[in-house]
């Protein structure tokens, strides 16, 4: 039996402050996490896409969400980590006994991430079908962990074909924020197990409502990895606070993962009688909410050309266009 890998996703819960990030690393390690993860996000890599400036609603039905470029640019500008801070993150994670990891959101960031010392990299759900990005990451990193939410089955199978022969893992994920229990569709883990050497669950459920039950259900159904937003701050202090867990909740999950299957089942039946509503089916159509999120988040970040200005004229991760040298 594999020890559960817990990826503590620090995301932007550090609020751009290196000292907060350092405290998060130490807290995650003490709680038993195996990985500490940040996100390589730069405001200058946000792509301007006019359809999201005002959004689009037709006959009361949302067709495109509203997420204008300039407020997102300004928000993310204050949350960036410098190159030195990223290198310090790698060093501090290793000193604490964590494997450092980051999400690569653009093709142009891949070599920078490698040069900062990362050996494992995460691919967000919306880039599971960004095949040029996957090929570049495969050539640069020892291990790739790919979330598969908002990905069509034919895209998933093609991505697996590209990664076959490399050390990779697939994470089940539902791209509804936060995800309700009955939309988790955990049966998807069975499909992923036939495709990848390791599988897991990236959890976006609401902590106040669901606690650690979604992650526990995933572990009971065979997840070997759980990725979860992690914080040491209050739920209102960061944007992702409501879907972020504290150190004691990480320890709670790891204790559950160490139980025999029969004891896990008893624990779920007693504490979350409705847990089987989270199973769902291996294959299903994406919901309207997932399709709307896919429409926005796929292409949210892109690589800059030399003449790119204000998010325009960018190279998207699924494009084969050579990057500027």
mmCIF file of C-alpha atoms in Angstrom:
data_model
loop_
_atom_site.group_PDB
_atom_site.id
_atom_site.type_symbol
_atom_site.label_atom_id
_atom_site.label_comp_id
_atom_site.label_asym_id
_atom_site.label_seq_id
_atom_site.Cartn_x
_atom_site.Cartn_y
_atom_site.Cartn_z
ATOM 1 C CA UNK A 1 0.000 0.000 0.000
ATOM 2 C CA UNK A 2 1.364 3.408 -1.015
ATOM 3 C CA UNK A 3 1.619 6.119 1.598
ATOM 4 C CA UNK A 4 -0.777 8.874 0.607
ATOM 5 C CA UNK A 5 0.952 11.766 -1.120
ATOM 6 C CA UNK A 6 -0.491 15.077 0.039
ATOM 7 C CA UNK A 7 0.242 18.096 -2.126
ATOM 8 C CA UNK A 8 -0.184 21.250 -0.059
ATOM 9 C CA UNK A 9 -1.237 23.790 -2.675
ATOM 10 C CA UNK A 10 -0.144 27.161 -1.358
ATOM 11 C CA UNK A 11 -1.519 28.946 -4.485
ATOM 12 C CA UNK A 12 -1.756 32.670 -3.707
ATOM 13 C CA UNK A 13 -2.570 32.095 -0.033
ATOM 14 C CA UNK A 14 0.800 33.657 0.774
ATOM 15 C CA UNK A 15 -0.584 37.028 -0.440
ATOM 16 C CA UNK A 16 2.736 37.674 -2.177
ATOM 17 C CA UNK A 17 4.648 37.622 1.133
ATOM 18 C CA UNK A 18 7.723 35.397 1.304
ATOM 19 C CA UNK A 19 7.628 35.185 5.100
ATOM 20 C CA UNK A 20 4.050 33.874 5.042
ATOM 21 C CA UNK A 21 5.037 31.321 2.414
ATOM 22 C CA UNK A 22 7.951 30.161 4.587
ATOM 23 C CA UNK A 23 5.591 29.634 7.524
ATOM 24 C CA UNK A 24 3.230 27.686 5.281
ATOM 25 C CA UNK A 25 6.044 25.362 4.211
ATOM 26 C CA UNK A 26 6.957 24.605 7.807
ATOM 27 C CA UNK A 27 3.322 24.068 8.828
ATOM 28 C CA UNK A 28 2.608 21.742 5.892
ATOM 29 C CA UNK A 29 5.706 19.673 6.589
ATOM 30 C CA UNK A 30 4.839 19.372 10.275
ATOM 31 C CA UNK A 31 1.304 18.235 9.359
ATOM 32 C CA UNK A 32 2.685 15.403 7.215
ATOM 33 C CA UNK A 33 2.377 16.750 3.673
ATOM 34 C CA UNK A 34 4.738 15.247 1.102
ATOM 35 C CA UNK A 35 4.753 18.139 -1.383
ATOM 36 C CA UNK A 36 4.668 21.919 -1.147
ATOM 37 C CA UNK A 37 3.312 23.635 -4.247
ATOM 38 C CA UNK A 38 3.151 27.168 -5.552
ATOM 39 C CA UNK A 39 1.905 28.530 -8.872
ATOM 40 C CA UNK A 40 4.060 30.226 -11.472
ATOM 41 C CA UNK A 41 1.610 33.008 -12.285
ATOM 42 C CA UNK A 42 2.642 36.323 -13.778
ATOM 43 C CA UNK A 43 0.204 39.139 -14.476
ATOM 44 C CA UNK A 44 1.980 39.893 -17.764
ATOM 45 C CA UNK A 45 1.013 36.407 -18.993
ATOM 46 C CA UNK A 46 -2.742 37.027 -18.713
ATOM 47 C CA UNK A 47 -4.263 36.973 -22.180
ATOM 48 C CA UNK A 48 -6.681 39.731 -23.129
ATOM 49 C CA UNK A 49 -9.833 38.153 -24.574
ATOM 50 C CA UNK A 50 -12.609 40.618 -25.379
ATOM 51 C CA UNK A 51 -15.497 38.189 -24.821
ATOM 52 C CA UNK A 52 -14.810 38.200 -21.080
ATOM 53 C CA UNK A 53 -14.700 41.961 -20.608
ATOM 54 C CA UNK A 54 -18.472 42.180 -20.188
ATOM 55 C CA UNK A 55 -19.471 38.532 -20.430
ATOM 56 C CA UNK A 56 -22.502 37.388 -22.391
ATOM 57 C CA UNK A 57 -25.981 36.404 -21.198
ATOM 58 C CA UNK A 58 -28.696 35.393 -23.678
ATOM 59 C CA UNK A 59 -32.294 34.950 -22.507
ATOM 60 C CA UNK A 60 -31.091 34.662 -18.937
ATOM 61 C CA UNK A 61 -28.499 31.997 -19.784
ATOM 62 C CA UNK A 62 -24.825 32.828 -19.233
ATOM 63 C CA UNK A 63 -22.788 32.102 -22.364
ATOM 64 C CA UNK A 64 -19.506 33.710 -21.272
ATOM 65 C CA UNK A 65 -18.531 34.721 -17.749
ATOM 66 C CA UNK A 66 -17.492 38.288 -16.974
ATOM 67 C CA UNK A 67 -13.843 38.537 -15.911
ATOM 68 C CA UNK A 68 -12.280 41.718 -17.327
ATOM 69 C CA UNK A 69 -8.560 41.828 -18.009
ATOM 70 C CA UNK A 70 -7.432 44.909 -16.083
ATOM 71 C CA UNK A 71 -8.733 43.985 -12.582
ATOM 72 C CA UNK A 72 -7.209 40.505 -12.923
ATOM 73 C CA UNK A 73 -3.902 42.009 -14.024
ATOM 74 C CA UNK A 74 -3.821 44.345 -11.038
ATOM 75 C CA UNK A 75 -4.870 41.642 -8.567
ATOM 76 C CA UNK A 76 -2.230 39.159 -9.680
ATOM 77 C CA UNK A 77 0.490 41.805 -9.903
ATOM 78 C CA UNK A 78 0.505 41.994 -6.117
ATOM 79 C CA UNK A 79 0.751 38.230 -5.639
ATOM 80 C CA UNK A 80 3.783 37.392 -7.769
ATOM 81 C CA UNK A 81 6.895 35.719 -6.409
ATOM 82 C CA UNK A 82 10.296 36.790 -7.730
ATOM 83 C CA UNK A 83 12.783 34.379 -9.265
ATOM 84 C CA UNK A 84 14.831 34.476 -6.076
ATOM 85 C CA UNK A 85 11.756 33.778 -3.957
ATOM 86 C CA UNK A 86 10.976 30.743 -6.127
ATOM 87 C CA UNK A 87 14.517 29.413 -5.719
ATOM 88 C CA UNK A 88 14.286 30.032 -1.980
ATOM 89 C CA UNK A 89 10.990 28.136 -1.982
ATOM 90 C CA UNK A 90 12.654 25.090 -3.546
ATOM 91 C CA UNK A 91 15.478 25.172 -1.013
ATOM 92 C CA UNK A 92 13.197 25.687 1.985
ATOM 93 C CA UNK A 93 10.856 22.880 0.912
ATOM 94 C CA UNK A 94 13.747 20.458 0.652
ATOM 95 C CA UNK A 95 15.146 21.569 3.993
ATOM 96 C CA UNK A 96 11.717 20.891 5.539
ATOM 97 C CA UNK A 97 11.422 17.460 3.916
ATOM 98 C CA UNK A 98 8.871 18.470 1.267
ATOM 99 C CA UNK A 99 9.141 17.874 -2.470
ATOM 100 C CA UNK A 100 8.864 21.301 -4.151
ATOM 101 C CA UNK A 101 6.328 21.571 -6.944
ATOM 102 C CA UNK A 102 4.743 24.327 -8.983
ATOM 103 C CA UNK A 103 2.074 24.705 -11.639
ATOM 104 C CA UNK A 104 3.372 25.740 -15.040
ATOM 105 C CA UNK A 105 0.757 27.920 -16.742
ATOM 106 C CA UNK A 106 2.685 28.868 -19.893
ATOM 107 C CA UNK A 107 5.154 27.210 -22.236
ATOM 108 C CA UNK A 108 7.502 30.155 -21.751
ATOM 109 C CA UNK A 109 7.784 29.486 -18.000
ATOM 110 C CA UNK A 110 8.879 25.847 -18.300
ATOM 111 C CA UNK A 111 12.646 26.345 -18.508
ATOM 112 C CA UNK A 112 12.586 29.052 -15.842
ATOM 113 C CA UNK A 113 10.849 26.607 -13.514
ATOM 114 C CA UNK A 114 13.374 23.885 -14.282
ATOM 115 C CA UNK A 115 16.256 26.302 -13.706
ATOM 116 C CA UNK A 116 14.807 27.293 -10.313
ATOM 117 C CA UNK A 117 15.383 23.713 -9.179
ATOM 118 C CA UNK A 118 11.960 22.102 -9.546
ATOM 119 C CA UNK A 119 11.986 18.452 -10.627
ATOM 120 C CA UNK A 120 8.241 17.805 -10.382
ATOM 121 C CA UNK A 121 5.663 19.986 -12.085
ATOM 122 C CA UNK A 122 1.876 20.263 -12.069
ATOM 123 C CA UNK A 123 -0.352 20.832 -15.089
ATOM 124 C CA UNK A 124 -3.710 22.482 -14.434
ATOM 125 C CA UNK A 125 -6.911 20.870 -15.701
ATOM 126 C CA UNK A 126 -7.346 23.398 -18.458
ATOM 127 C CA UNK A 127 -3.961 22.466 -19.936
ATOM 128 C CA UNK A 128 -4.431 18.697 -19.951
ATOM 129 C CA UNK A 129 -5.131 19.093 -23.680
ATOM 130 C CA UNK A 130 -2.310 21.608 -24.306
ATOM 131 C CA UNK A 131 -0.188 19.004 -26.038
ATOM 132 C CA UNK A 132 2.810 21.220 -26.968
ATOM 133 C CA UNK A 133 3.078 22.224 -23.297
ATOM 134 C CA UNK A 134 2.955 18.580 -22.190
ATOM 135 C CA UNK A 135 5.735 17.633 -24.597
ATOM 136 C CA UNK A 136 7.975 20.447 -23.355
ATOM 137 C CA UNK A 137 7.367 19.570 -19.708
ATOM 138 C CA UNK A 138 8.076 15.903 -20.408
ATOM 139 C CA UNK A 139 11.493 16.871 -21.775
ATOM 140 C CA UNK A 140 12.360 19.008 -18.730
ATOM 141 C CA UNK A 141 10.957 17.373 -15.587
ATOM 142 C CA UNK A 142 11.318 14.021 -13.861
ATOM 143 C CA UNK A 143 7.638 13.804 -12.940
ATOM 144 C CA UNK A 144 4.456 15.445 -14.200
ATOM 145 C CA UNK A 145 1.154 15.535 -12.310
ATOM 146 C CA UNK A 146 -1.828 16.430 -14.495
ATOM 147 C CA UNK A 147 -5.301 17.455 -13.370
ATOM 148 C CA UNK A 148 -7.997 16.218 -15.719
ATOM 149 C CA UNK A 149 -11.070 18.325 -14.916
ATOM 150 C CA UNK A 150 -12.831 20.058 -17.823
ATOM 151 C CA UNK A 151 -11.077 17.676 -20.223
ATOM 152 C CA UNK A 152 -12.929 15.678 -22.863
ATOM 153 C CA UNK A 153 -12.192 11.951 -22.954
ATOM 154 C CA UNK A 154 -10.507 12.025 -26.365
ATOM 155 C CA UNK A 155 -8.211 14.809 -25.126
ATOM 156 C CA UNK A 156 -7.404 12.817 -21.999
ATOM 157 C CA UNK A 157 -6.471 9.701 -23.952
ATOM 158 C CA UNK A 158 -4.235 11.688 -26.297
ATOM 159 C CA UNK A 159 -2.490 13.337 -23.342
ATOM 160 C CA UNK A 160 -1.858 9.916 -21.795
ATOM 161 C CA UNK A 161 -0.357 8.736 -25.073
ATOM 162 C CA UNK A 162 2.066 11.663 -25.015
ATOM 163 C CA UNK A 163 3.086 11.007 -21.409
ATOM 164 C CA UNK A 164 3.363 7.230 -21.618
ATOM 165 C CA UNK A 165 6.842 6.001 -20.716
ATOM 166 C CA UNK A 166 7.398 8.988 -18.410
ATOM 167 C CA UNK A 167 6.752 9.256 -14.665
ATOM 168 C CA UNK A 168 3.318 10.883 -14.494
ATOM 169 C CA UNK A 169 0.137 10.900 -12.448
ATOM 170 C CA UNK A 170 -3.442 11.911 -13.232
ATOM 171 C CA UNK A 171 -5.678 13.743 -10.779
ATOM 172 C CA UNK A 172 -9.446 13.655 -10.914
ATOM 173 C CA UNK A 173 -10.856 17.142 -10.523
ATOM 174 C CA UNK A 174 -14.230 18.831 -10.933
ATOM 175 C CA UNK A 175 -13.931 22.405 -12.141
ATOM 176 C CA UNK A 176 -16.823 23.818 -10.151
ATOM 177 C CA UNK A 177 -15.668 26.188 -7.405
ATOM 178 C CA UNK A 178 -16.571 25.093 -4.780
ATOM 179 C CA UNK A 179 -17.598 21.563 -5.762
ATOM 180 C CA UNK A 180 -20.718 20.116 -4.061
ATOM 181 C CA UNK A 181 -20.530 16.555 -2.761
ATOM 182 C CA UNK A 182 -23.000 15.139 -5.286
ATOM 183 C CA UNK A 183 -21.011 16.570 -8.214
ATOM 184 C CA UNK A 184 -17.666 14.973 -7.300
ATOM 185 C CA UNK A 185 -18.065 11.980 -9.635
ATOM 186 C CA UNK A 186 -15.377 9.940 -7.870
ATOM 187 C CA UNK A 187 -15.945 6.917 -10.120
ATOM 188 C CA UNK A 188 -13.719 8.769 -12.540
ATOM 189 C CA UNK A 189 -10.787 7.485 -10.468
ATOM 190 C CA UNK A 190 -11.440 3.984 -11.846
ATOM 191 C CA UNK A 191 -10.963 5.243 -15.396
ATOM 192 C CA UNK A 192 -7.795 7.119 -14.496
ATOM 193 C CA UNK A 193 -6.327 4.016 -12.811
ATOM 194 C CA UNK A 194 -6.448 2.223 -16.170
ATOM 195 C CA UNK A 195 -4.503 5.057 -17.784
ATOM 196 C CA UNK A 196 -1.804 6.151 -15.326
ATOM 197 C CA UNK A 197 0.681 4.601 -12.890
ATOM 198 C CA UNK A 198 -0.643 6.821 -10.063
ATOM 199 C CA UNK A 199 -3.962 8.610 -9.614
ATOM 200 C CA UNK A 200 -5.351 11.127 -7.189
ATOM 201 C CA UNK A 201 -7.866 13.856 -6.485
ATOM 202 C CA UNK A 202 -7.564 17.621 -6.607
ATOM 203 C CA UNK A 203 -10.154 18.867 -4.125
ATOM 204 C CA UNK A 204 -12.046 22.156 -4.536
ATOM 205 C CA UNK A 205 -14.879 21.537 -2.086
ATOM 206 C CA UNK A 206 -16.013 24.046 0.528
ATOM 207 C CA UNK A 207 -14.165 23.367 3.771
ATOM 208 C CA UNK A 208 -16.757 24.899 6.108
ATOM 209 C CA UNK A 209 -19.500 22.717 4.621
ATOM 210 C CA UNK A 210 -17.735 19.475 3.703
ATOM 211 C CA UNK A 211 -14.575 19.364 5.803
ATOM 212 C CA UNK A 212 -12.264 16.567 4.685
ATOM 213 C CA UNK A 213 -15.036 14.200 3.574
ATOM 214 C CA UNK A 214 -14.462 14.578 -0.196
ATOM 215 C CA UNK A 215 -10.753 13.811 0.169
ATOM 216 C CA UNK A 216 -11.514 10.877 2.483
ATOM 217 C CA UNK A 217 -13.979 9.477 -0.048
ATOM 218 C CA UNK A 218 -11.328 9.767 -2.767
ATOM 219 C CA UNK A 219 -8.749 7.964 -0.638
ATOM 220 C CA UNK A 220 -11.218 5.177 0.179
ATOM 221 C CA UNK A 221 -11.900 4.769 -3.547
ATOM 222 C CA UNK A 222 -8.234 4.451 -4.419
ATOM 223 C CA UNK A 223 -6.696 7.919 -4.667
ATOM 224 C CA UNK A 224 -2.960 7.744 -3.974
ATOM 225 C CA UNK A 225 -2.527 11.526 -4.138
ATOM 226 C CA UNK A 226 -4.627 14.358 -2.735
ATOM 227 C CA UNK A 227 -3.984 17.947 -3.740
ATOM 228 C CA UNK A 228 -5.661 20.585 -1.630
ATOM 229 C CA UNK A 229 -5.381 24.329 -1.149
ATOM 230 C CA UNK A 230 -3.569 24.926 2.134
ATOM 231 C CA UNK A 231 -3.500 27.945 4.412
ATOM 232 C CA UNK A 232 -2.370 29.130 7.815
ATOM 233 C CA UNK A 233 -4.541 32.265 7.575
ATOM 234 C CA UNK A 234 -8.239 32.801 8.202
ATOM 235 C CA UNK A 235 -10.754 31.836 5.486
ATOM 236 C CA UNK A 236 -11.502 35.495 4.706
ATOM 237 C CA UNK A 237 -7.861 36.600 4.423
ATOM 238 C CA UNK A 238 -7.254 35.210 0.933
ATOM 239 C CA UNK A 239 -9.321 34.630 -2.171
ATOM 240 C CA UNK A 240 -8.938 30.839 -1.919
ATOM 241 C CA UNK A 241 -9.383 30.754 1.856
ATOM 242 C CA UNK A 242 -12.863 29.120 1.801
ATOM 243 C CA UNK A 243 -11.539 26.101 -0.140
ATOM 244 C CA UNK A 244 -8.270 25.843 1.816
ATOM 245 C CA UNK A 245 -7.470 23.469 4.667
ATOM 246 C CA UNK A 246 -5.439 24.008 7.820
ATOM 247 C CA UNK A 247 -2.567 21.823 9.111
ATOM 248 C CA UNK A 248 -4.792 19.911 11.528
ATOM 249 C CA UNK A 249 -7.082 18.901 8.660
ATOM 250 C CA UNK A 250 -4.130 17.555 6.683
ATOM 251 C CA UNK A 251 -3.160 15.457 9.696
ATOM 252 C CA UNK A 252 -6.773 14.254 9.968
ATOM 253 C CA UNK A 253 -6.759 13.054 6.353
ATOM 254 C CA UNK A 254 -3.426 11.285 6.693
ATOM 255 C CA UNK A 255 -4.668 9.477 9.801
ATOM 256 C CA UNK A 256 -7.729 8.325 7.844
ATOM 257 C CA UNK A 257 -5.539 7.144 4.960
ATOM 258 C CA UNK A 258 -3.585 4.923 7.361
ATOM 259 C CA UNK A 259 -6.735 3.024 8.411
ATOM 260 C CA UNK A 260 -7.612 -0.383 6.904
ATOM 261 C CA UNK A 261 -10.318 -0.226 4.215
ATOM 262 C CA UNK A 262 -12.979 -1.654 6.507
ATOM 263 C CA UNK A 263 -12.281 1.002 9.134
ATOM 264 C CA UNK A 264 -12.352 3.727 6.500
ATOM 265 C CA UNK A 265 -15.778 2.507 5.395
ATOM 266 C CA UNK A 266 -17.094 2.536 8.960
ATOM 267 C CA UNK A 267 -15.765 6.071 9.425
ATOM 268 C CA UNK A 268 -17.462 7.288 6.242
ATOM 269 C CA UNK A 269 -20.765 5.560 7.009
ATOM 270 C CA UNK A 270 -20.870 7.064 10.494
ATOM 271 C CA UNK A 271 -19.676 10.579 9.743
ATOM 272 C CA UNK A 272 -20.931 11.167 6.197
ATOM 273 C CA UNK A 273 -23.894 8.838 5.527
ATOM 274 C CA UNK A 274 -24.482 10.413 2.111
ATOM 275 C CA UNK A 275 -20.912 9.777 0.930
ATOM 276 C CA UNK A 276 -21.911 7.411 -1.873
ATOM 277 C CA UNK A 277 -23.679 10.296 -3.616
ATOM 278 C CA UNK A 278 -20.156 11.434 -4.517
ATOM 279 C CA UNK A 279 -19.384 8.322 -6.590
ATOM 280 C CA UNK A 280 -21.237 9.123 -9.826
ATOM 281 C CA UNK A 281 -19.999 7.414 -12.991
ATOM 282 C CA UNK A 282 -16.759 6.973 -14.921
ATOM 283 C CA UNK A 283 -17.958 8.998 -17.880
ATOM 284 C CA UNK A 284 -20.425 11.852 -18.056
ATOM 285 C CA UNK A 285 -21.089 15.063 -19.928
ATOM 286 C CA UNK A 286 -19.630 18.230 -18.439
ATOM 287 C CA UNK A 287 -22.089 20.508 -16.679
ATOM 288 C CA UNK A 288 -22.829 24.023 -17.919
ATOM 289 C CA UNK A 289 -20.743 25.435 -15.061
ATOM 290 C CA UNK A 290 -17.739 23.314 -16.057
ATOM 291 C CA UNK A 291 -18.058 24.308 -19.704
ATOM 292 C CA UNK A 292 -18.225 27.992 -18.769
ATOM 293 C CA UNK A 293 -15.118 27.647 -16.627
ATOM 294 C CA UNK A 294 -13.313 25.742 -19.368
ATOM 295 C CA UNK A 295 -14.196 28.508 -21.807
ATOM 296 C CA UNK A 296 -12.600 31.126 -19.560
ATOM 297 C CA UNK A 297 -9.684 29.346 -17.893
ATOM 298 C CA UNK A 298 -8.403 27.503 -20.973
ATOM 299 C CA UNK A 299 -6.274 30.249 -22.485
ATOM 300 C CA UNK A 300 -6.331 32.529 -19.456
ATOM 301 C CA UNK A 301 -2.517 32.543 -19.516
ATOM 302 C CA UNK A 302 -0.286 32.502 -22.582
ATOM 303 C CA UNK A 303 3.320 33.096 -23.641
ATOM 304 C CA UNK A 304 4.356 36.549 -24.735
ATOM 305 C CA UNK A 305 5.725 37.409 -28.147
ATOM 306 C CA UNK A 306 8.281 40.199 -28.424
ATOM 307 C CA UNK A 307 5.541 42.549 -29.602
ATOM 308 C CA UNK A 308 2.874 41.420 -27.107
ATOM 309 C CA UNK A 309 1.260 44.311 -25.256
ATOM 310 C CA UNK A 310 -1.512 44.313 -22.646
ATOM 311 C CA UNK A 311 -2.256 40.630 -23.104
ATOM 312 C CA UNK A 312 -2.663 40.832 -26.873
ATOM 313 C CA UNK A 313 -0.883 38.836 -29.578
ATOM 314 C CA UNK A 314 0.033 35.948 -27.266
ATOM 315 C CA UNK A 315 0.968 32.312 -27.953
ATOM 316 C CA UNK A 316 -1.455 29.883 -26.342
ATOM 317 C CA UNK A 317 -0.287 26.635 -24.774
ATOM 318 C CA UNK A 318 -1.992 24.485 -27.394
ATOM 319 C CA UNK A 319 -0.311 26.296 -30.294
ATOM 320 C CA UNK A 320 2.783 24.831 -31.963
ATOM 321 C CA UNK A 321 4.175 28.307 -32.690
ATOM 322 C CA UNK A 322 7.878 28.503 -31.717
ATOM 323 C CA UNK A 323 8.503 30.693 -28.690
ATOM 324 C CA UNK A 324 10.698 33.797 -28.983
ATOM 325 C CA UNK A 325 14.339 33.007 -28.272
#
